[in-house]
CSV table of C-alpha atoms in Angstrom, one decimal:
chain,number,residue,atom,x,y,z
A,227,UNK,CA,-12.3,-18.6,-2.1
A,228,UNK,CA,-9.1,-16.6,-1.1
A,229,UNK,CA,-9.0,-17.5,2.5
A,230,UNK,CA,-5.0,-17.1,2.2
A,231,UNK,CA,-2.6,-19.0,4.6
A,232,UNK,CA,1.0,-17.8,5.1
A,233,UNK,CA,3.1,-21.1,4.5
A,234,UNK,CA,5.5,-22.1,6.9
A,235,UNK,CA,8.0,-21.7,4.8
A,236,UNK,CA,7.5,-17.8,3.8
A,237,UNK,CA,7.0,-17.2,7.8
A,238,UNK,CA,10.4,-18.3,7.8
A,239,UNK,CA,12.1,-16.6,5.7
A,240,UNK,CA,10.1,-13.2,6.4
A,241,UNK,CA,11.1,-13.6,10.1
A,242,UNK,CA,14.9,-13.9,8.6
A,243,UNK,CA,14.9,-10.8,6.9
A,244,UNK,CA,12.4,-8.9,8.9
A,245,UNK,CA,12.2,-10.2,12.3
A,246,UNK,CA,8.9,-10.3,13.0
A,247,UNK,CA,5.7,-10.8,10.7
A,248,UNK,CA,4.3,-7.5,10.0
A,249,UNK,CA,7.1,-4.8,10.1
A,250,UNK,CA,4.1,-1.9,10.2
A,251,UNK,CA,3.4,-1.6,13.0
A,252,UNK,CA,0.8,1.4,13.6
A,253,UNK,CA,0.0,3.8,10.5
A,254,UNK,CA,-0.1,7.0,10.6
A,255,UNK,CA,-3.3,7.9,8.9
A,256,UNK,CA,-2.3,11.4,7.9
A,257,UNK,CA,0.6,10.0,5.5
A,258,UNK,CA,-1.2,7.0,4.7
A,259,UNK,CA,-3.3,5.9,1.7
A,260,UNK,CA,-5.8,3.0,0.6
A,261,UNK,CA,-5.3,2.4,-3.4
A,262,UNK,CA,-8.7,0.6,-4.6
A,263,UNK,CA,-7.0,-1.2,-7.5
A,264,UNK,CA,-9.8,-1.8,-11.1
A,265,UNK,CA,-12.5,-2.3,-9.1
A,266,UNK,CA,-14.8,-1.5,-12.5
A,267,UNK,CA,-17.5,-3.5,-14.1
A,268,UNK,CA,-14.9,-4.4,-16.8
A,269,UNK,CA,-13.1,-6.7,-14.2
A,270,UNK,CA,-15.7,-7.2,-11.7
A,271,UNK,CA,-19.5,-7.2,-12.8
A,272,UNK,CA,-20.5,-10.5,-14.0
A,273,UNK,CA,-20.7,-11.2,-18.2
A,274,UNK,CA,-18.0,-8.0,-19.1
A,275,UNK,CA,-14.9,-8.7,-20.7
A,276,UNK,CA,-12.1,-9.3,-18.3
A,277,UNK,CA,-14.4,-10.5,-15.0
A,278,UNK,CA,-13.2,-11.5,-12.2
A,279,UNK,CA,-16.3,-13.5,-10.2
A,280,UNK,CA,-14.1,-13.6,-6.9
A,281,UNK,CA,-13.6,-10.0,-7.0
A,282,UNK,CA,-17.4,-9.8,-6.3
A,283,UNK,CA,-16.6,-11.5,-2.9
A,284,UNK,CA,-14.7,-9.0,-1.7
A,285,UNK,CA,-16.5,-5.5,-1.9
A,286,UNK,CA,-18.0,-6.1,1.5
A,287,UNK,CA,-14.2,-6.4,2.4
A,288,UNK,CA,-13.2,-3.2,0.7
A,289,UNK,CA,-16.1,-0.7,1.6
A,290,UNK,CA,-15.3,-1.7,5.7
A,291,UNK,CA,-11.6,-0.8,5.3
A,292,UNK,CA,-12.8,2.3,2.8
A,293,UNK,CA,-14.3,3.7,5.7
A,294,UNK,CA,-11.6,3.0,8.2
A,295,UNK,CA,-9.5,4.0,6.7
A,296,UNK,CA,-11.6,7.4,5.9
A,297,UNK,CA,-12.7,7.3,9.6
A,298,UNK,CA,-9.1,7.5,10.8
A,299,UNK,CA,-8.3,10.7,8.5
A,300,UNK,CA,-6.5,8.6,6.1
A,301,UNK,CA,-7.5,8.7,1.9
A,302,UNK,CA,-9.0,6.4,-0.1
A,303,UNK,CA,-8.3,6.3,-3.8
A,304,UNK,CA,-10.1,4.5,-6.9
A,305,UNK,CA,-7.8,3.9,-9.3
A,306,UNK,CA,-9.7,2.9,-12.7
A,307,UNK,CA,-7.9,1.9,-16.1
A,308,UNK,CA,-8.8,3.8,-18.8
A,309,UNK,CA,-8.5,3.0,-22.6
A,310,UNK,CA,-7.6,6.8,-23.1
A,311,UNK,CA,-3.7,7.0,-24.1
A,312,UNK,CA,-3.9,2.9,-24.1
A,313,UNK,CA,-2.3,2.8,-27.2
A,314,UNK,CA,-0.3,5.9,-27.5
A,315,UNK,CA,1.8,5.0,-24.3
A,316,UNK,CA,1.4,1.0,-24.4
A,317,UNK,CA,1.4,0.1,-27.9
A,318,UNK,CA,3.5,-2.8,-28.0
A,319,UNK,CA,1.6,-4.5,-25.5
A,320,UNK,CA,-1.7,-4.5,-27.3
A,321,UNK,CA,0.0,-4.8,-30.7
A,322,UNK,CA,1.6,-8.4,-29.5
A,323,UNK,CA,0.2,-9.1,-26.9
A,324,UNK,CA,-3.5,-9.4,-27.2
A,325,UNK,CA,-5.7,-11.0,-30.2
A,326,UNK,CA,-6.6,-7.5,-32.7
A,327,UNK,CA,-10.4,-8.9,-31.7
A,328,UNK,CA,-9.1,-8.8,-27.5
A,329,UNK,CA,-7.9,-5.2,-28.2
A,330,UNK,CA,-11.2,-4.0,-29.8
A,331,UNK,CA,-13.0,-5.0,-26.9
A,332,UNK,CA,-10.4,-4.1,-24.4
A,333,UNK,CA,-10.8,-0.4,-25.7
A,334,UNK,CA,-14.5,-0.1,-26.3
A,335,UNK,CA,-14.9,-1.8,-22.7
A,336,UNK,CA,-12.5,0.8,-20.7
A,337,UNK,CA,-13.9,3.9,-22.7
A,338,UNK,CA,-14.5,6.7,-20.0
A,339,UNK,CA,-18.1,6.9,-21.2
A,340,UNK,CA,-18.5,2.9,-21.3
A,341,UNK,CA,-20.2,1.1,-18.8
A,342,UNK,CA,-17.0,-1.1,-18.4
A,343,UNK,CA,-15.0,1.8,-17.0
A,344,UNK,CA,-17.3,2.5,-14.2
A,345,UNK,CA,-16.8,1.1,-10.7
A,346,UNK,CA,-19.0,-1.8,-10.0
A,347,UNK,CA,-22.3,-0.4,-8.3
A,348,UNK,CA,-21.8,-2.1,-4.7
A,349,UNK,CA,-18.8,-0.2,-3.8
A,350,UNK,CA,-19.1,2.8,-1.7
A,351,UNK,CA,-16.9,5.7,-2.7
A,352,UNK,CA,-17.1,9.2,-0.6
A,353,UNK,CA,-17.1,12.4,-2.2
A,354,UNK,CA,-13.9,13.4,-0.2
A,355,UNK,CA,-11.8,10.0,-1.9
A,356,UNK,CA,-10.2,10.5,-5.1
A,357,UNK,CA,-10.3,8.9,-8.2
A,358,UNK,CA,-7.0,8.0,-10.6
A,359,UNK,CA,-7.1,7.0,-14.2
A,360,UNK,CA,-4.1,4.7,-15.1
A,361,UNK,CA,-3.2,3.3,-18.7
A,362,UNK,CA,-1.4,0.1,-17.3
A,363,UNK,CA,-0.6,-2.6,-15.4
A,364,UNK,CA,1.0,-0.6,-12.7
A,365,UNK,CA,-0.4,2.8,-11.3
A,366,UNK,CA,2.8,3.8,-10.6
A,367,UNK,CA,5.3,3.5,-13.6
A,368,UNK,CA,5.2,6.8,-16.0
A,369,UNK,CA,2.7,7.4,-18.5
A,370,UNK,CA,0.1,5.2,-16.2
A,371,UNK,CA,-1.2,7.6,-14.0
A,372,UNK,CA,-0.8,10.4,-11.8
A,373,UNK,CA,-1.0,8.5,-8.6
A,374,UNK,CA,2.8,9.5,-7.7
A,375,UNK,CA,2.1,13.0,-8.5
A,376,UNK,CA,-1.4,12.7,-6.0
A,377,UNK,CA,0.8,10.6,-3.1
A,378,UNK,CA,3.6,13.1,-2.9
A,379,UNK,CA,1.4,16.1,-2.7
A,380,UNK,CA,-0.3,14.7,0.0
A,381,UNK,CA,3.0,13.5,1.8
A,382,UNK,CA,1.7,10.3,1.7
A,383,UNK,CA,4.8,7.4,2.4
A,384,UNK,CA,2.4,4.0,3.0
A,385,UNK,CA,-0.1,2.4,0.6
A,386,UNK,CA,-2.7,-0.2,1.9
A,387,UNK,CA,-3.2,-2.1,-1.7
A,388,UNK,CA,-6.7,-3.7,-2.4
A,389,UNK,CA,-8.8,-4.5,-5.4
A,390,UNK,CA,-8.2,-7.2,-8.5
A,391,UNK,CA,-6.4,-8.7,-9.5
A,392,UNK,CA,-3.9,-9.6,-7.1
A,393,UNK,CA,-1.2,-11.2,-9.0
A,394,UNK,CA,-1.7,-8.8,-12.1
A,395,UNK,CA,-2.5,-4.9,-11.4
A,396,UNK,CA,-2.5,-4.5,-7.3
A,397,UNK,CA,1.1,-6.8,-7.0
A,398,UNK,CA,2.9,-4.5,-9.8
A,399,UNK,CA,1.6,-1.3,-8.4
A,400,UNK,CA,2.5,-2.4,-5.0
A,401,UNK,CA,5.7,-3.6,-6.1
A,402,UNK,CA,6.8,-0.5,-8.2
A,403,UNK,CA,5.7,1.3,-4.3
A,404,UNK,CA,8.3,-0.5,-2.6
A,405,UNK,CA,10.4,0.5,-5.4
A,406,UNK,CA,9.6,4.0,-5.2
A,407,UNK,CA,10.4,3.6,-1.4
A,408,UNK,CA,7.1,3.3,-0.4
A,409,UNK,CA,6.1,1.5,3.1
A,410,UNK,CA,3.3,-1.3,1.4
A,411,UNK,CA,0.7,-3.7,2.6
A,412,UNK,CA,-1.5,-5.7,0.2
A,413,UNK,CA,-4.5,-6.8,2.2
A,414,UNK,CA,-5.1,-10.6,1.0
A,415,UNK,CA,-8.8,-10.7,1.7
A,416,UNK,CA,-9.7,-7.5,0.1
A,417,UNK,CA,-7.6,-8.7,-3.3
A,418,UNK,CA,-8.8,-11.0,-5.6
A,419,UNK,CA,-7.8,-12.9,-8.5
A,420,UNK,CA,-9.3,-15.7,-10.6
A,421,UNK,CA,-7.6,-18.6,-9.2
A,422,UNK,CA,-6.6,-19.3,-5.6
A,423,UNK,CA,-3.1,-20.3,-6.2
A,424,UNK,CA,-2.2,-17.1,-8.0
A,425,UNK,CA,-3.6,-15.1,-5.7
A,426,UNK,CA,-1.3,-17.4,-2.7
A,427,UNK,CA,1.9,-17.1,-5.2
A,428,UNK,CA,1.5,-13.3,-5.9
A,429,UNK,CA,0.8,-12.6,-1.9
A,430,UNK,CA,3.8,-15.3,-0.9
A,431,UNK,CA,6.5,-13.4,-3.3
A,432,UNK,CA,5.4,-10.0,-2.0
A,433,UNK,CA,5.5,-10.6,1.4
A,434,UNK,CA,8.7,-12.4,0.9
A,435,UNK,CA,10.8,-9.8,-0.8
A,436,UNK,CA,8.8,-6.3,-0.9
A,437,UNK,CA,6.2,-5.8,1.8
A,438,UNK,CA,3.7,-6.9,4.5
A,439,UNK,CA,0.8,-8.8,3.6
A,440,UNK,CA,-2.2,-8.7,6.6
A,441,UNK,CA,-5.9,-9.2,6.7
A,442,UNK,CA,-8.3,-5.6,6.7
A,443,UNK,CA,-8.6,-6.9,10.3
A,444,UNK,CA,-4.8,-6.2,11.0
A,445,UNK,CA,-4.9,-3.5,9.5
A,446,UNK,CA,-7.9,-1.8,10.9
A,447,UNK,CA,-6.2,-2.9,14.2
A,448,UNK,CA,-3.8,-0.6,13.5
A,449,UNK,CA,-5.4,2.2,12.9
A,450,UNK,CA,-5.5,5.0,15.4
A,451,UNK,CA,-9.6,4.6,15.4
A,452,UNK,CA,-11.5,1.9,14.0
A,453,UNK,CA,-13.3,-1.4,15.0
């Protein structure tokens, strides 16, 4: 599942406005970053709330570029939603937008002491990556996070996105990054979604309008070290 092919026709018009593919070349580890988009057992591990069964398929996919990327002197963050401030800074969306019994078990789920808001075991965080709490969809919008706040300190300019799912949390964070004049990859087989034409849709558009779109392979490839 996800074994994403660039249509013709979004080759095309990426080689229009670009003029070439891929328009990163090399990073540059030092100012780089890999965000690990809701890789928790609320979206991932099988039976919880929101799961995601293909984003099981890809942890082998995001531990290897984990440690590229940490191999090459570059960061790795875990980004995690919390329920904390869910409802304080995103009322609307969980007053109209979800069934009262969908926001119950949204909230109990994503509790920071609930087994939902842990990242699923098989992952392989480092003690030197760091970890990001973020209320909504996007990481990087206020009142989610304090992802910006981490990325500028750091003078950090280009996010490798990864994680699930691909056409809901990873595009909009890695959208609002473009935004926010960010350079931005989304890897397409280290992002998952449930369905394998959302997950083509969501990569086509981004690649399209707002950033490149590679394989881990690519981008380990252009790495300063890695295999």
């Amino acid at each position: 599942m996800h074994n994403y092919v660039i249509p013709d026709s979004v080759k095309e018009r990426v080689l229009r406005r670009k003029g070439k593919a891929i328009s990163i070349d090399a990073f540059d580890t030092a100012r780089t970053a890999l965000v690990v988009i809701d890789m928790q057992n609320h979206f991932v591990a099988p039976g919880f709330p929101a799961e995601v069964p293909p984003a099981r398929d890809i942890v082998p996919n995001i531990n290897r570029i984990a440690k590229a990327v940490r191999d090459a002197g570059g960061t790795v963050i875990w980004v995690q939603t919390t329920a904390n401030g869910a409802l304080e800074y995103w009322g609307n969306h969980h007053k109209y937008g979800l069934r009262p019994e969908g926001v119950k078990r949204r909230l109990d789920s994503l509790a920071e002491h609930a087994e939902g808001f842990k990242l699923y075991p098989a992952l392989e965080p480092a003690d030197g990556d760091l970890r990001v709490k973020k209320i909504m969809f996007s990481a990087l919008i206020p009142h989610s996070s304090n992802l910006r706040q981490q990325l500028t300190q750091r003078k950090i300019d280009t996010l490798l996105i990864v994680g699930t799912t691909t056409n809901v949390c990873c595009e909009s964070t890695a959208r609002d990054a473009m935004m926010l004049d960010y350079r931005v990859a989304m890897l397409s087989d280290a992002c998952a979604t449930r369905h394998d034409e959302e997950h083509a849709a969501s990569l086509n558009n981004f690649q399209s309008f707002f950033g490149d779109v590679m394989t881990i392979d690519e981008a380990i490839a252009r790495l300063p070290v890695g295999g």
